[in-house]
CSV table of C-alpha atoms and ligand atoms in Angstrom, one decimal:
chain,number,residue,atom,x,y,z
A,523,MET,CA,-20.1,14.3,17.6
A,524,THR,CA,-18.7,10.9,16.9
A,525,TYR,CA,-15.1,10.3,15.6
A,526,ALA,CA,-13.3,7.2,14.5
A,527,ALA,CA,-10.2,6.7,16.7
A,528,ILE,CA,-7.4,4.6,15.4
A,529,THR,CA,-7.0,2.2,18.3
A,530,GLY,CA,-5.0,-0.7,16.7
A,531,TRP,CA,-2.3,-1.1,14.1
A,532,GLY,CA,-0.2,-4.0,12.7
A,533,LYS,CA,2.0,-4.8,9.8
A,534,CYS,CA,3.1,-8.1,8.0
A,535,MET,CA,6.2,-7.9,5.9
A,536,PRO,CA,7.0,-10.9,3.8
A,537,PRO,CA,10.6,-11.9,4.9
A,538,ALA,CA,12.2,-12.6,1.4
A,539,VAL,CA,14.3,-9.6,0.3
A,540,LEU,CA,14.9,-8.8,-3.4
A,541,SER,CA,17.8,-6.5,-3.7
A,542,ASN,CA,18.8,-4.2,-6.7
A,543,ALA,CA,21.8,-6.6,-7.2
A,544,ASP,CA,19.4,-9.6,-7.5
A,545,LEU,CA,17.4,-7.6,-10.2
A,546,ALA,CA,20.6,-7.0,-12.1
A,547,THR,CA,21.1,-10.7,-12.4
A,548,PHE,CA,18.2,-11.0,-15.0
A,549,MET,CA,17.7,-7.4,-16.4
A,550,ASP,CA,19.7,-4.6,-17.7
A,551,THR,CA,19.9,-2.4,-14.6
A,552,ASP,CA,22.1,-1.7,-11.7
A,553,ASP,CA,21.9,-0.5,-8.1
A,554,GLU,CA,23.3,2.9,-9.0
A,555,TRP,CA,20.5,3.6,-11.5
A,556,ILE,CA,17.7,2.4,-9.2
A,557,SER,CA,18.9,4.0,-6.0
A,558,THR,CA,19.7,7.4,-7.5
A,559,ARG,CA,16.5,7.7,-9.7
A,560,THR,CA,14.1,6.2,-7.2
A,561,GLY,CA,15.7,5.9,-3.6
A,562,ILE,CA,14.9,2.2,-3.7
A,563,ARG,CA,17.5,-0.3,-2.5
A,564,GLU,CA,15.5,-3.5,-1.9
A,565,ARG,CA,11.8,-4.7,-1.7
A,566,ARG,CA,10.0,-7.8,-0.4
A,567,VAL,CA,8.6,-10.7,-2.4
A,568,SER,CA,5.6,-12.5,-0.8
A,569,HIS,CA,5.4,-16.3,-0.5
A,570,VAL,CA,1.9,-16.3,0.5
A,571,SER,CA,-1.4,-14.8,-0.7
A,572,GLY,CA,-2.7,-11.4,0.1
A,573,VAL,CA,-5.4,-12.8,2.4
A,574,ASP,CA,-2.6,-14.7,4.3
A,575,LEU,CA,-0.4,-11.6,4.5
A,576,SER,CA,-3.3,-9.3,5.7
A,577,HIS,CA,-4.5,-11.9,8.2
A,578,VAL,CA,-1.2,-11.7,10.2
A,579,ALA,CA,-1.3,-7.9,9.9
A,580,SER,CA,-4.9,-7.8,11.1
A,581,VAL,CA,-4.4,-10.2,14.0
A,582,ARG,CA,-1.6,-7.9,15.1
A,583,ALA,CA,-3.8,-4.8,14.8
A,584,LEU,CA,-6.6,-6.3,16.7
A,585,ALA,CA,-4.2,-7.4,19.6
A,586,CYS,CA,-2.9,-3.9,19.5
A,587,ALA,CA,-6.4,-2.5,20.0
A,588,GLY,CA,-7.4,-5.1,22.5
A,589,LEU,CA,-10.4,-6.0,20.3
A,590,ALA,CA,-11.8,-9.5,19.3
A,591,ALA,CA,-12.4,-10.2,15.6
A,592,THR,CA,-16.0,-10.9,16.6
A,593,ASP,CA,-16.3,-7.3,17.7
A,594,LEU,CA,-15.7,-6.0,14.2
A,595,ASP,CA,-18.7,-4.5,12.3
A,596,LEU,CA,-16.8,-4.0,9.0
A,597,ILE,CA,-13.7,-5.1,7.1
A,598,VAL,CA,-12.4,-2.9,4.2
A,599,TYR,CA,-9.8,-4.6,2.1
A,600,GLY,CA,-7.8,-2.0,0.2
A,601,SER,CA,-5.8,-3.6,-2.7
A,602,CYS,CA,-5.4,-3.8,-6.5
A,603,SER,CA,-3.9,-7.3,-6.3
A,604,ASN,CA,-7.0,-9.2,-4.9
A,605,ASP,CA,-6.6,-12.9,-4.7
A,606,GLU,CA,-9.9,-13.3,-6.4
A,607,GLN,CA,-12.5,-10.9,-8.1
A,608,ILE,CA,-15.4,-13.1,-7.1
A,609,PRO,CA,-15.9,-13.8,-4.3
A,610,ASN,CA,-14.5,-10.6,-2.9
A,611,THR,CA,-11.2,-10.9,-1.0
A,612,ALA,CA,-12.5,-9.2,2.1
A,613,SER,CA,-14.7,-12.1,2.6
A,614,GLY,CA,-11.8,-14.3,2.7
A,615,LEU,CA,-10.1,-12.3,5.3
A,616,GLN,CA,-13.4,-12.1,7.3
A,617,TYR,CA,-13.6,-16.0,7.2
A,618,LYS,CA,-10.0,-16.4,8.2
A,619,LEU,CA,-10.2,-14.0,11.2
A,620,GLY,CA,-13.6,-15.4,12.3
A,621,ALA,CA,-15.0,-11.9,12.2
A,622,THR,CA,-18.5,-13.3,12.0
A,623,HIS,CA,-20.4,-10.0,12.6
A,624,ALA,CA,-18.4,-8.0,10.0
A,625,ALA,CA,-19.6,-6.7,6.7
A,626,ALA,CA,-16.8,-7.1,4.1
A,627,MET,CA,-15.9,-5.1,1.1
A,628,ASP,CA,-13.0,-4.5,-1.2
A,629,VAL,CA,-11.9,-1.0,-2.3
A,630,ASN,CA,-9.5,-0.7,-5.3
A,631,THR,CA,-8.1,2.8,-6.2
A,632,ALA,CA,-4.7,1.3,-6.8
A,633,CYS,CA,-2.0,2.8,-4.6
A,634,THR,CA,-4.5,4.9,-2.6
A,635,SER,CA,-6.7,2.0,-1.8
A,636,PHE,CA,-5.9,1.9,2.0
A,637,LEU,CA,-6.6,5.6,2.2
A,638,TYR,CA,-9.9,5.5,0.3
A,639,SER,CA,-10.7,2.5,2.5
A,640,LEU,CA,-10.0,4.6,5.6
A,641,SER,CA,-12.4,7.3,4.4
A,642,THR,CA,-15.1,4.8,3.8
A,643,ALA,CA,-14.8,3.2,7.2
A,644,ASN,CA,-14.3,6.6,8.9
A,645,ALA,CA,-17.5,8.0,7.3
A,646,LEU,CA,-19.6,4.9,8.3
A,647,ILE,CA,-18.4,5.2,12.0
A,648,ARG,CA,-18.9,9.0,12.1
A,649,THR,CA,-22.5,8.7,10.7
A,650,GLY,CA,-23.3,6.1,13.3
A,651,ALA,CA,-23.9,3.1,11.0
A,652,ILE,CA,-21.1,1.1,12.6
A,653,LYS,CA,-19.0,1.3,15.7
A,654,SER,CA,-15.8,-0.5,14.7
A,655,ALA,CA,-13.9,-1.4,11.6
A,656,LEU,CA,-10.7,-3.1,10.3
A,657,VAL,CA,-9.0,-1.3,7.4
A,658,VAL,CA,-6.4,-3.2,5.5
A,659,GLY,CA,-3.8,-2.1,2.8
A,660,VAL,CA,-2.2,-5.1,1.2
A,661,GLU,CA,-0.5,-5.8,-2.1
A,662,VAL,CA,1.0,-9.1,-3.6
A,663,ILE,CA,2.3,-7.7,-6.9
A,664,ALA,CA,5.3,-9.9,-7.6
A,665,PRO,CA,3.3,-12.8,-9.2
A,666,PHE,CA,1.7,-10.4,-11.9
A,667,MET,CA,4.7,-8.1,-12.3
A,668,ASP,CA,6.2,-8.0,-15.9
A,669,TRP,CA,9.7,-8.9,-14.9
A,670,HIS,CA,11.0,-8.3,-18.4
A,671,ASN,CA,10.1,-4.5,-18.2
A,672,ARG,CA,12.9,-2.8,-16.2
A,673,ASN,CA,10.8,0.5,-16.3
A,674,VAL,CA,8.4,-0.9,-13.7
A,675,ALA,CA,9.8,-4.1,-12.3
A,676,VAL,CA,12.3,-2.3,-10.1
A,677,LEU,CA,9.8,0.0,-8.4
A,678,PHE,CA,7.3,-2.3,-6.7
A,679,GLY,CA,7.3,-4.6,-3.6
A,680,ASP,CA,4.8,-6.7,-1.5
A,681,GLY,CA,3.5,-6.0,2.0
A,682,ALA,CA,0.5,-5.5,4.2
A,683,ALA,CA,-0.7,-3.5,7.2
A,684,ALA,CA,-4.0,-2.9,9.0
A,685,VAL,CA,-5.5,-0.4,11.4
A,686,VAL,CA,-8.6,-0.8,13.7
A,687,LEU,CA,-11.0,2.1,13.9
A,688,GLN,CA,-13.5,2.4,16.9
A,689,ALA,CA,-16.2,5.1,17.6
A,690,SER,CA,-15.0,7.7,20.0
A,691,GLU,CA,-16.3,11.1,21.4
A,692,ARG,CA,-12.7,12.5,21.3
A,693,PRO,CA,-11.8,14.5,18.2
A,694,GLU,CA,-9.3,12.1,16.8
A,695,GLY,CA,-8.8,9.8,13.8
A,696,VAL,CA,-9.4,11.2,10.3
A,697,LEU,CA,-10.2,14.9,10.8
A,698,GLY,CA,-10.6,15.7,7.1
A,699,GLU,CA,-9.5,14.5,3.6
A,700,LYS,CA,-9.4,15.6,0.1
A,701,LEU,CA,-9.9,12.9,-2.6
A,702,GLY,CA,-9.6,13.2,-6.3
A,703,CYS,CA,-8.8,11.6,-9.7
A,704,TYR,CA,-7.1,12.7,-12.9
A,705,ALA,CA,-9.1,10.4,-15.1
A,706,ASP,CA,-7.7,12.0,-18.3
A,707,ALA,CA,-4.4,10.4,-17.3
A,708,ARG,CA,-5.7,7.0,-16.5
A,709,GLN,CA,-3.8,5.5,-19.5
A,710,THR,CA,-0.4,6.4,-17.9
A,711,LEU,CA,-0.6,3.3,-15.7
A,712,ARG,CA,-2.4,0.2,-17.0
A,713,VAL,CA,-1.8,-3.3,-16.2
A,714,ARG,CA,-3.1,-5.2,-19.3
A,715,GLY,CA,-4.2,-8.7,-18.4
A,716,THR,CA,-5.8,-8.2,-15.1
A,717,GLY,CA,-9.5,-7.6,-15.9
A,718,LEU,CA,-12.5,-8.9,-17.8
A,719,ALA,CA,-11.5,-6.8,-20.8
A,720,TYR,CA,-8.9,-9.4,-21.3
A,721,ALA,CA,-11.2,-12.4,-21.0
A,722,SER,CA,-11.3,-12.9,-24.7
A,723,GLY,CA,-7.8,-14.0,-24.8
A,724,ALA,CA,-5.7,-11.1,-26.1
A,725,VAL,CA,-3.4,-11.6,-23.2
A,726,THR,CA,-2.9,-15.2,-21.7
A,727,TYR,CA,-4.4,-15.5,-18.3
A,728,GLY,CA,-1.8,-14.9,-15.7
A,729,ASP,CA,0.4,-12.8,-17.9
A,730,THR,CA,0.5,-9.1,-17.8
A,731,LEU,CA,1.9,-6.2,-19.8
A,732,TRP,CA,2.4,-2.9,-18.0
A,733,ASP,CA,1.6,0.4,-19.8
A,734,PHE,CA,3.6,3.0,-17.9
A,735,ASP,CA,4.4,6.6,-18.4
A,736,GLY,CA,6.7,7.2,-15.4
A,737,GLN,CA,7.5,10.9,-16.2
A,738,GLU,CA,3.8,11.9,-16.6
A,739,ILE,CA,2.8,10.0,-13.5
A,740,PHE,CA,5.7,11.8,-11.7
A,741,LYS,CA,4.4,15.2,-12.7
A,742,ARG,CA,0.7,14.4,-11.9
A,743,ALA,CA,1.7,12.8,-8.5
A,744,VAL,CA,3.6,15.9,-7.3
A,745,VAL,CA,0.6,18.2,-8.2
A,746,GLY,CA,-2.1,15.9,-6.8
A,747,MET,CA,-0.5,15.2,-3.5
A,748,SER,CA,0.5,18.8,-2.8
A,749,HIS,CA,-2.9,20.2,-4.0
A,750,ALA,CA,-4.8,17.7,-1.8
A,751,SER,CA,-2.6,18.4,1.2
A,752,ALA,CA,-3.0,22.2,0.9
A,753,ASP,CA,-6.6,21.8,0.5
A,754,VAL,CA,-7.3,19.6,3.5
A,755,LEU,CA,-5.0,21.7,5.6
A,756,SER,CA,-6.8,24.9,5.0
A,757,ARG,CA,-10.3,23.4,5.2
A,758,CYS,CA,-9.4,22.1,8.7
A,759,GLY,CA,-7.8,25.4,9.7
A,760,HIS,CA,-4.2,24.2,10.1
A,761,GLY,CA,-0.8,25.0,8.5
A,762,ILE,CA,2.1,22.7,7.6
A,763,ASP,CA,3.9,23.8,11.0
A,764,ASP,CA,1.1,22.0,12.9
A,765,ILE,CA,1.9,18.7,11.4
A,766,GLY,CA,4.0,16.4,13.5
A,767,LEU,CA,4.7,13.8,10.8
A,768,ILE,CA,4.1,13.4,7.1
A,769,VAL,CA,3.6,9.7,6.1
A,770,PRO,CA,3.3,9.8,2.3
A,771,HIS,CA,2.9,7.3,-0.5
A,772,GLN,CA,6.3,6.3,-1.5
A,773,ALA,CA,6.8,5.6,-5.2
A,774,ASN,CA,9.8,7.7,-5.8
A,775,LEU,CA,12.1,9.5,-3.2
A,776,ARG,CA,12.2,12.5,-5.7
A,777,ILE,CA,8.4,12.7,-5.8
A,778,ILE,CA,8.3,12.9,-2.0
A,779,GLU,CA,11.0,15.7,-2.0
A,780,PHE,CA,9.1,17.7,-4.4
A,781,VAL,CA,5.9,17.4,-2.5
A,782,ALA,CA,7.6,18.3,0.8
A,783,ARG,CA,9.2,21.4,-0.9
A,784,LYS,CA,5.9,22.5,-2.2
A,785,LEU,CA,4.3,22.1,1.1
A,786,GLY,CA,7.1,24.1,2.9
A,787,ALA,CA,8.0,21.0,5.1
A,788,SER,CA,11.5,19.9,5.8
A,789,MET,CA,12.4,16.2,5.1
A,790,ASP,CA,13.0,15.4,8.7
A,791,LYS,CA,9.3,15.7,9.2
A,792,VAL,CA,8.7,12.9,6.5
A,793,PHE,CA,8.8,9.3,7.4
A,794,LEU,CA,10.5,7.2,4.7
A,795,THR,CA,10.4,3.4,4.0
A,796,ILE,CA,11.1,3.6,0.3
A,797,GLN,CA,14.7,2.4,0.6
A,798,ARG,CA,13.7,-0.9,2.1
A,799,TYR,CA,10.4,-1.7,0.6
A,800,GLY,CA,10.0,0.2,-2.7
A,801,ASN,CA,6.3,1.0,-3.7
A,802,MET,CA,4.0,-1.4,-2.1
A,803,SER,CA,1.0,0.4,-3.6
A,804,ALA,CA,-1.9,0.2,-1.0
A,805,ALA,CA,0.3,-1.2,1.7
A,806,THR,CA,2.8,1.6,1.5
A,807,VAL,CA,1.2,4.2,3.8
A,808,PRO,CA,-0.1,1.9,6.5
A,809,VAL,CA,3.1,0.0,6.7
A,810,ALA,CA,5.1,3.3,7.1
A,811,LEU,CA,2.5,4.4,9.7
A,812,VAL,CA,3.0,1.2,11.7
A,813,GLU,CA,6.8,1.6,11.5
A,814,ALA,CA,6.6,5.3,12.5
A,815,LEU,CA,4.8,4.2,15.6
A,816,GLU,CA,7.3,1.4,16.3
A,817,GLU,CA,10.1,3.9,16.1
A,818,GLY,CA,8.5,6.5,18.4
A,819,ARG,CA,8.0,9.0,15.6
A,820,VAL,CA,4.2,9.6,16.3
A,821,ALA,CA,3.7,11.7,19.4
A,822,PRO,CA,0.6,11.5,21.4
A,823,ASN,CA,-2.2,13.9,20.2
A,824,SER,CA,-0.1,14.9,17.2
A,825,LEU,CA,-1.3,15.6,13.7
A,826,LEU,CA,-0.4,13.4,10.7
A,827,LEU,CA,-0.6,14.1,7.0
A,828,THR,CA,-0.8,11.3,4.5
A,829,PRO,CA,-0.5,12.5,0.8
A,830,ALA,CA,-0.9,9.8,-1.8
A,831,PHE,CA,-1.5,9.0,-5.5
A,832,GLY,CA,-2.2,5.8,-7.4
A,833,GLY,CA,-3.4,4.4,-10.8
A,834,GLY,CA,-6.6,6.1,-12.2
A,835,LEU,CA,-4.8,8.4,-11.5
A,836,THR,CA,-6.3,8.8,-8.0
A,837,TRP,CA,-4.9,11.2,-5.4
A,838,CYS,CA,-5.6,12.2,-1.9
A,839,SER,CA,-4.4,13.6,1.4
A,840,HIS,CA,-5.7,12.8,4.9
A,841,LEU,CA,-5.4,14.9,8.1
A,842,ILE,CA,-5.2,12.5,11.1
A,843,ARG,CA,-5.2,13.4,14.8
A,844,TRP,CA,-3.4,10.6,16.7
A,845,GLY,CA,-4.8,9.6,20.1
A,846,GLU,CA,-3.1,9.4,23.5
A,847,ARG,CA,-1.8,5.8,23.1
A,848,THR,CA,1.1,5.1,20.8
A,849,THR,CA,2.0,1.6,22.0
A,850,PRO,CA,0.0,-1.6,21.6
A,851,ARG,CA,-2.3,-2.9,24.2
A,852,ASP,CA,-1.3,-6.5,23.5
A,853,GLY,CA,0.8,-8.6,21.1
A,854,THR,CA,0.3,-12.0,19.4
A,855,ASP,CA,2.4,-15.1,18.3
A,856,VAL,CA,0.7,-15.3,15.1
A,857,ASP,CA,3.2,-15.2,12.1
A,858,LEU,CA,3.8,-16.3,8.5
A,859,PRO,CA,5.2,-19.7,7.8
A,860,PRO,CA,8.8,-19.3,6.8
A,861,PRO,CA,9.5,-19.2,2.9
A,862,THR,CA,11.1,-22.1,1.5
A,863,ARG,CA,12.6,-20.1,-1.5
A,864,SER,CA,14.6,-16.9,-1.8
A,865,ALA,CA,13.0,-13.9,-3.4
A,866,LEU,CA,15.1,-14.2,-6.4
A,867,GLU,CA,14.1,-18.0,-6.8
A,868,MET,CA,10.4,-16.9,-6.6
A,869,VAL,CA,10.8,-14.2,-9.2
A,870,ARG,CA,12.6,-16.7,-11.4
A,871,GLN,CA,9.7,-19.0,-11.0
A,872,PHE,CA,7.2,-16.3,-11.9
A,873,MET,CA,9.2,-15.5,-15.1
A,874,ALA,CA,9.4,-19.2,-16.0
A,875,ASN,CA,5.6,-19.6,-15.6
A,876,LYS,CA,4.8,-16.6,-17.9
A,877,GLY,CA,2.7,-17.7,-20.8
A,878,THR,CA,2.2,-21.1,-19.4
A,879,ALA,CA,-0.8,-20.5,-17.1
A,880,GLY,CA,-3.2,-20.9,-20.0
A,881,ARG,CA,-6.9,-20.4,-19.4
A,882,SER,CA,-6.9,-22.4,-16.2
A,883,THR,CA,-5.9,-20.8,-12.9
A,884,ALA,CA,-3.6,-23.8,-12.1
A,885,GLY,CA,-0.3,-22.0,-13.3
A,886,LEU,CA,-1.0,-19.0,-11.1
A,887,ASN,CA,-2.2,-20.8,-8.1
A,888,ALA,CA,0.6,-23.2,-8.1
A,889,VAL,CA,3.0,-20.3,-7.5
A,890,ARG,CA,0.9,-18.0,-5.4
A,891,PHE,CA,-0.7,-20.4,-3.0
A,892,ALA,CA,1.8,-23.3,-2.9
A,893,GLU,CA,3.1,-22.2,0.5
A,894,SER,CA,-0.1,-20.9,2.2
A,895,PRO,CA,-1.0,-22.8,5.3
B,1259,ACO,N1,17.6,0.5,-15.0
B,1259,ACO,C1,18.4,1.2,-15.8
B,1259,ACO,N2,18.0,2.0,-16.7
B,1259,ACO,C2,16.7,2.3,-16.8
B,1259,ACO,C3,15.7,1.6,-16.0
B,1259,ACO,C4,16.3,0.7,-14.9
B,1259,ACO,N3,15.6,0.0,-14.2
B,1259,ACO,N4,14.5,2.1,-16.2
B,1259,ACO,C5,14.6,3.0,-17.1
B,1259,ACO,N5,16.0,3.1,-17.6
B,1259,ACO,C6,16.5,3.9,-18.5
B,1259,ACO,C7,15.5,4.3,-19.6
B,1259,ACO,O1,15.5,3.4,-20.5
B,1259,ACO,C8,16.2,5.6,-20.0
B,1259,ACO,O2,17.2,5.2,-21.1
B,1259,ACO,P1,17.4,6.1,-22.3
B,1259,ACO,O3,17.6,7.6,-21.9
B,1259,ACO,O4,18.5,5.5,-23.1
B,1259,ACO,O5,16.1,6.1,-23.1
B,1259,ACO,C9,16.8,6.2,-18.9
B,1259,ACO,O6,16.9,5.2,-17.9
B,1259,ACO,C10,15.9,7.4,-18.3
B,1259,ACO,O7,14.5,7.0,-18.2
B,1259,ACO,P2,13.5,7.9,-17.6
B,1259,ACO,O8,12.2,7.4,-17.7
B,1259,ACO,O9,13.7,9.4,-18.2
B,1259,ACO,O10,13.8,8.0,-16.1
B,1259,ACO,P3,13.3,9.0,-14.9
B,1259,ACO,O11,14.3,9.8,-14.3
B,1259,ACO,O12,12.1,9.7,-15.4
B,1259,ACO,O13,12.8,7.9,-13.8
B,1259,ACO,C11,11.0,6.7,-13.1
B,1259,ACO,C12,11.9,6.9,-14.2
B,1259,ACO,C13,11.9,6.2,-11.8
B,1259,ACO,C14,10.0,5.6,-13.4
B,1259,ACO,C15,10.3,8.0,-12.7
B,1259,ACO,O14,9.8,8.5,-13.9
B,1259,ACO,C16,9.2,7.8,-11.6
B,1259,ACO,O15,9.6,7.6,-10.5
B,1259,ACO,N6,8.0,8.0,-12.0
B,1259,ACO,C17,6.9,8.0,-11.1
B,1259,ACO,C18,6.9,6.8,-10.1
B,1259,ACO,C19,5.8,5.8,-10.5
B,1259,ACO,O16,5.3,6.0,-11.6
B,1259,ACO,N7,5.6,4.9,-9.8
B,1259,ACO,C20,4.7,3.9,-9.9
B,1259,ACO,C21,3.4,4.4,-10.1
B,1259,ACO,S1,2.2,3.5,-9.4
B,1259,ACO,C22,1.8,4.4,-8.1
B,1259,ACO,O17,2.4,4.5,-7.1
B,1259,ACO,C23,0.6,5.1,-8.5
């Protein structure tokens, strides 16, 4: 039987840090409220596009695997903040990497996009359709955040990470998953202004309004993540005590604590990044996975569980058997250009641009791509 081993991993975090104190300079909030209600202390703001962020993460993942971009059969770009809708964003990453033999597709299931992408690539490798894939989780949310809405603006951050999958005869990689969606609650998280439904001009292009029912999402997230985890564990014949590390989606520390309690897992088995990065949507789980490896928290041949939820409301949990190797084969000097403005200065610029982007893309691009190489 063929499996899809995870042979490479890499992240790229934008260096500009936006603290809770920074947020309190322009909205009615404070560090005490944000950190006690969510666990978040700071997040990152990207000065480059999603393709640029994910390019650096991908080059690092390929070096880690010891694989050339030209060896890739497939790129799956998991994100809900695509640089462009047409052409797809995966093709932009394929071009930048020089991955000339790779098919390229975008997958958008909001915060679960990386994990749904992982399932897609895993299945294509396991059926023999392809032999290798790059799976990316990336978000650049800051440019379309509604920075006037304290209910959501304090929760999110930008980031990117990627993994390389390669066909293997060893039983490792994704062993099983449970995917689902509470579509009856899809209205609990809606970013008005980001799709063709808004092309008629109800919302000015480049502006967004976030509909957000945090308490309902909270409840559904706990149920969805714990149900999916219990399901995949029992189908694969494992119990929670077999799991070496839980790497969950990180929208709120209290959600993670509830899920861990429901699963009967202690919090020292859970890897957390939420304090430093907030909710990076699709980038959350892969960035946490890379940091867990960097910190020596992933043991060779151990089992990982990755429960997650996202807009839709999509939910899932993956059971992953890690391989022998937990260190990179190789590194790379490729990095982002340094930002020329602080995170707070960039956010103030996004706020100043609001409503001025008009029907041309000039306003948005001027901010998002000004500092891209
Ligand atoms: N600063 C200060 N006060 C705030 C802030 C803020 N940033 N945001 C809200 N408040 C106020 C509210 O106005 C409210 O005031 P009121 O009592 O005077 O009306 C009070 O704080 C309590 O608000 P609640 O909504 O009841 O706070 P709650 O404890 O439910 O926490 C939160 C809100 C953090 C959003 C929580 O519901 C949550 O984490 N929900 C799920 C997480 C989530 O949805 N993440 C994003 C989803 S995307 C994804 O990952 C799928």
